[in-house]
Amino acid sequence: MNIFFSGSIRGGRDDVDLYADLVSLLEQYGTVLTEHVGTEDVEAKEREAGLTDGDIHDQDVAWLQQADAVVAEVTTPSLGVGYELGRAVAWEKPVLALYRPQGEHELSAMVRGNDAVDVVEYETPAGVGPTLEAFLRTHR
């Protein structure tokens, strides 16, 4: 199973350690195409690789097309994550949005109000493990 994990990169990296934990959980169920989202220096690595914004867009869209399921951490608002969710929904990919309600920001109505997106509120990666398992097993 190919899993596309989405989390804020340029919108804020406060949750990078959380993303790494979620990527580790997801790797139990398949290949995480975007495991780099959980690495501390993702932007520096992209620059070192000489990737332009266009390259990053095209690469991410290709991974999104390849994905069997999409899991997004949506607590930190991100235009890129929203874009990826919109594309995934349009392509009828199964989408799970993980949201921590104790965060600073309210979840967008465009995410919470979309019937094609399963929204799950959680507090810790360990606490969301059973939800991830159920979602991914359902969409194998």
PDB file of C-alpha atoms in Angstrom:
ATOM      1  CA  MET A   1       0.000   0.000   0.000  1.00  0.00           C
ATOM      2  CA  ASN A   2       1.274   3.476  -0.908  1.00  0.00           C
ATOM      3  CA  ILE A   3       0.456   6.146   1.662  1.00  0.00           C
ATOM      4  CA  PHE A   4       0.746   9.875   1.076  1.00  0.00           C
ATOM      5  CA  PHE A   5       1.375  11.699   4.362  1.00  0.00           C
ATOM      6  CA  SER A   6       0.760  15.429   4.386  1.00  0.00           C
ATOM      7  CA  GLY A   7       1.805  17.960   7.009  1.00  0.00           C
ATOM      8  CA  SER A   8       2.831  21.590   7.133  1.00  0.00           C
ATOM      9  CA  ILE A   9       6.305  22.404   5.838  1.00  0.00           C
ATOM     10  CA  ARG A  10       6.474  26.089   4.931  1.00  0.00           C
ATOM     11  CA  GLY A  11       3.411  26.902   7.026  1.00  0.00           C
ATOM     12  CA  GLY A  12       5.294  25.977  10.205  1.00  0.00           C
ATOM     13  CA  ARG A  13       7.466  23.141  11.454  1.00  0.00           C
ATOM     14  CA  ASP A  14       6.395  23.134  15.106  1.00  0.00           C
ATOM     15  CA  ASP A  15       4.953  19.638  14.674  1.00  0.00           C
ATOM     16  CA  VAL A  16       7.883  18.001  12.846  1.00  0.00           C
ATOM     17  CA  ASP A  17       8.525  15.529  15.697  1.00  0.00           C
ATOM     18  CA  LEU A  18       4.847  14.601  15.731  1.00  0.00           C
ATOM     19  CA  TYR A  19       4.955  14.113  11.946  1.00  0.00           C
ATOM     20  CA  ALA A  20       7.935  11.768  12.367  1.00  0.00           C
ATOM     21  CA  ASP A  21       5.982   9.723  14.912  1.00  0.00           C
ATOM     22  CA  LEU A  22       2.977   9.515  12.589  1.00  0.00           C
ATOM     23  CA  VAL A  23       5.175   8.491   9.649  1.00  0.00           C
ATOM     24  CA  SER A  24       6.626   5.699  11.815  1.00  0.00           C
ATOM     25  CA  LEU A  25       3.120   4.467  12.602  1.00  0.00           C
ATOM     26  CA  LEU A  26       2.088   4.628   8.949  1.00  0.00           C
ATOM     27  CA  GLU A  27       5.148   2.648   7.835  1.00  0.00           C
ATOM     28  CA  GLN A  28       3.644  -0.392   9.584  1.00  0.00           C
ATOM     29  CA  TYR A  29       0.939  -0.472   6.895  1.00  0.00           C
ATOM     30  CA  GLY A  30       2.811   0.334   3.711  1.00  0.00           C
ATOM     31  CA  THR A  31       5.219   2.626   1.946  1.00  0.00           C
ATOM     32  CA  VAL A  32       5.018   6.262   3.021  1.00  0.00           C
ATOM     33  CA  LEU A  33       5.779   8.117  -0.183  1.00  0.00           C
ATOM     34  CA  THR A  34       6.355  11.394   1.665  1.00  0.00           C
ATOM     35  CA  GLU A  35       8.291  10.330   4.758  1.00  0.00           C
ATOM     36  CA  HIS A  36      10.469  13.436   4.331  1.00  0.00           C
ATOM     37  CA  VAL A  37       7.638  15.516   5.838  1.00  0.00           C
ATOM     38  CA  GLY A  38       8.726  14.094   9.200  1.00  0.00           C
ATOM     39  CA  THR A  39      12.362  15.178   8.874  1.00  0.00           C
ATOM     40  CA  GLU A  40      13.743  18.267  10.544  1.00  0.00           C
ATOM     41  CA  ASP A  41      15.675  19.702   7.613  1.00  0.00           C
ATOM     42  CA  VAL A  42      13.336  18.940   4.724  1.00  0.00           C
ATOM     43  CA  GLU A  43      13.590  22.397   3.138  1.00  0.00           C
ATOM     44  CA  ALA A  44      17.401  22.406   3.293  1.00  0.00           C
ATOM     45  CA  LYS A  45      17.505  18.982   1.635  1.00  0.00           C
ATOM     46  CA  GLU A  46      15.210  20.218  -1.145  1.00  0.00           C
ATOM     47  CA  ARG A  47      17.493  23.209  -1.736  1.00  0.00           C
ATOM     48  CA  GLU A  48      20.599  20.981  -1.699  1.00  0.00           C
ATOM     49  CA  ALA A  49      18.954  18.749  -4.290  1.00  0.00           C
ATOM     50  CA  GLY A  50      18.366  21.817  -6.464  1.00  0.00           C
ATOM     51  CA  LEU A  51      14.587  21.376  -6.492  1.00  0.00           C
ATOM     52  CA  THR A  52      12.568  24.342  -7.673  1.00  0.00           C
ATOM     53  CA  ASP A  53       9.059  25.058  -6.433  1.00  0.00           C
ATOM     54  CA  GLY A  54       7.811  23.598  -9.715  1.00  0.00           C
ATOM     55  CA  ASP A  55       9.837  20.426  -9.159  1.00  0.00           C
ATOM     56  CA  ILE A  56       8.423  20.050  -5.661  1.00  0.00           C
ATOM     57  CA  HIS A  57       4.871  20.555  -6.925  1.00  0.00           C
ATOM     58  CA  ASP A  58       5.260  18.030  -9.731  1.00  0.00           C
ATOM     59  CA  GLN A  59       6.933  15.465  -7.456  1.00  0.00           C
ATOM     60  CA  ASP A  60       4.250  15.784  -4.777  1.00  0.00           C
ATOM     61  CA  VAL A  61       1.419  15.558  -7.311  1.00  0.00           C
ATOM     62  CA  ALA A  62       3.000  12.417  -8.804  1.00  0.00           C
ATOM     63  CA  TRP A  63       3.227  10.847  -5.327  1.00  0.00           C
ATOM     64  CA  LEU A  64      -0.358  11.859  -4.616  1.00  0.00           C
ATOM     65  CA  GLN A  65      -1.511  10.175  -7.839  1.00  0.00           C
ATOM     66  CA  GLN A  66       0.405   7.026  -6.872  1.00  0.00           C
ATOM     67  CA  ALA A  67      -1.090   6.903  -3.367  1.00  0.00           C
ATOM     68  CA  ASP A  68      -3.713   4.410  -2.311  1.00  0.00           C
ATOM     69  CA  ALA A  69      -4.640   6.553   0.706  1.00  0.00           C
ATOM     70  CA  VAL A  70      -3.896  10.007   2.084  1.00  0.00           C
ATOM     71  CA  VAL A  71      -3.310  10.836   5.737  1.00  0.00           C
ATOM     72  CA  ALA A  72      -2.882  14.500   6.658  1.00  0.00           C
ATOM     73  CA  GLU A  73      -2.053  16.161   9.956  1.00  0.00           C
ATOM     74  CA  VAL A  74      -4.106  19.357   9.699  1.00  0.00           C
ATOM     75  CA  THR A  75      -3.632  21.054  13.077  1.00  0.00           C
ATOM     76  CA  THR A  76      -1.138  23.596  11.686  1.00  0.00           C
ATOM     77  CA  PRO A  77      -2.860  25.424   8.820  1.00  0.00           C
ATOM     78  CA  SER A  78      -1.040  24.990   5.507  1.00  0.00           C
ATOM     79  CA  LEU A  79      -1.945  26.058   1.994  1.00  0.00           C
ATOM     80  CA  GLY A  80       0.017  23.112   0.602  1.00  0.00           C
ATOM     81  CA  VAL A  81      -1.816  20.576   2.759  1.00  0.00           C
ATOM     82  CA  GLY A  82      -5.147  22.095   1.750  1.00  0.00           C
ATOM     83  CA  TYR A  83      -4.153  21.908  -1.911  1.00  0.00           C
ATOM     84  CA  GLU A  84      -3.134  18.260  -1.543  1.00  0.00           C
ATOM     85  CA  LEU A  85      -6.388  17.405   0.220  1.00  0.00           C
ATOM     86  CA  GLY A  86      -8.401  19.074  -2.521  1.00  0.00           C
ATOM     87  CA  ARG A  87      -6.585  17.121  -5.228  1.00  0.00           C
ATOM     88  CA  ALA A  88      -6.950  13.860  -3.298  1.00  0.00           C
ATOM     89  CA  VAL A  89     -10.690  14.380  -2.886  1.00  0.00           C
ATOM     90  CA  ALA A  90     -11.083  15.273  -6.572  1.00  0.00           C
ATOM     91  CA  TRP A  91      -9.267  12.043  -7.481  1.00  0.00           C
ATOM     92  CA  GLU A  92     -11.497  10.122  -5.047  1.00  0.00           C
ATOM     93  CA  LYS A  93      -8.607   8.994  -2.860  1.00  0.00           C
ATOM     94  CA  PRO A  94      -9.515   7.954   0.694  1.00  0.00           C
ATOM     95  CA  VAL A  95      -8.502  10.834   2.972  1.00  0.00           C
ATOM     96  CA  LEU A  96      -7.999  10.882   6.736  1.00  0.00           C
ATOM     97  CA  ALA A  97      -7.392  14.256   8.389  1.00  0.00           C
ATOM     98  CA  LEU A  98      -5.900  14.189  11.891  1.00  0.00           C
ATOM     99  CA  TYR A  99      -6.591  17.221  14.069  1.00  0.00           C
ATOM    100  CA  ARG A 100      -5.578  18.117  17.621  1.00  0.00           C
ATOM    101  CA  PRO A 101      -8.346  20.366  18.994  1.00  0.00           C
ATOM    102  CA  GLN A 102      -6.106  21.688  21.784  1.00  0.00           C
ATOM    103  CA  GLY A 103      -4.019  23.495  19.103  1.00  0.00           C
ATOM    104  CA  GLU A 104      -4.041  27.228  18.438  1.00  0.00           C
ATOM    105  CA  HIS A 105      -6.164  27.088  15.287  1.00  0.00           C
ATOM    106  CA  GLU A 106      -9.695  26.001  14.485  1.00  0.00           C
ATOM    107  CA  LEU A 107      -9.971  23.400  11.765  1.00  0.00           C
ATOM    108  CA  SER A 108     -11.155  24.820   8.460  1.00  0.00           C
ATOM    109  CA  ALA A 109     -14.802  24.213   7.620  1.00  0.00           C
ATOM    110  CA  MET A 110     -13.592  23.242   4.138  1.00  0.00           C
ATOM    111  CA  VAL A 111     -11.929  20.197   5.713  1.00  0.00           C
ATOM    112  CA  ARG A 112     -14.325  19.412   8.545  1.00  0.00           C
ATOM    113  CA  GLY A 113     -17.386  19.976   6.356  1.00  0.00           C
ATOM    114  CA  ASN A 114     -16.229  17.751   3.494  1.00  0.00           C
ATOM    115  CA  ASP A 115     -17.980  14.370   3.571  1.00  0.00           C
ATOM    116  CA  ALA A 116     -15.129  12.880   1.500  1.00  0.00           C
ATOM    117  CA  VAL A 117     -12.631  13.560   4.312  1.00  0.00           C
ATOM    118  CA  ASP A 118     -12.636  11.489   7.498  1.00  0.00           C
ATOM    119  CA  VAL A 119     -11.699  13.897  10.296  1.00  0.00           C
ATOM    120  CA  VAL A 120     -10.406  12.410  13.533  1.00  0.00           C
ATOM    121  CA  GLU A 121      -9.536  14.433  16.603  1.00  0.00           C
ATOM    122  CA  TYR A 122      -6.691  13.076  18.708  1.00  0.00           C
ATOM    123  CA  GLU A 123      -4.165  14.056  21.366  1.00  0.00           C
ATOM    124  CA  THR A 124      -1.113  11.831  20.790  1.00  0.00           C
ATOM    125  CA  PRO A 125       0.226   9.654  17.961  1.00  0.00           C
ATOM    126  CA  ALA A 126      -0.135   6.552  20.144  1.00  0.00           C
ATOM    127  CA  GLY A 127      -3.776   7.424  20.755  1.00  0.00           C
ATOM    128  CA  VAL A 128      -4.520   7.652  17.039  1.00  0.00           C
ATOM    129  CA  GLY A 129      -2.818   4.340  16.190  1.00  0.00           C
ATOM    130  CA  PRO A 130      -6.004   2.217  16.188  1.00  0.00           C
ATOM    131  CA  THR A 131      -7.763   4.803  14.004  1.00  0.00           C
ATOM    132  CA  LEU A 132      -4.914   4.740  11.481  1.00  0.00           C
ATOM    133  CA  GLU A 133      -4.991   0.969  11.404  1.00  0.00           C
ATOM    134  CA  ALA A 134      -8.749   0.818  10.825  1.00  0.00           C
ATOM    135  CA  PHE A 135      -8.639   3.494   8.106  1.00  0.00           C
ATOM    136  CA  LEU A 136      -5.744   1.903   6.224  1.00  0.00           C
ATOM    137  CA  ARG A 137      -7.091  -1.646   6.472  1.00  0.00           C
ATOM    138  CA  THR A 138     -10.458  -0.449   5.133  1.00  0.00           C
ATOM    139  CA  HIS A 139      -8.824   1.189   2.114  1.00  0.00           C
ATOM    140  CA  ARG A 140      -6.284  -1.485   1.143  1.00  0.00           C
TER     141      ARG A 140
END
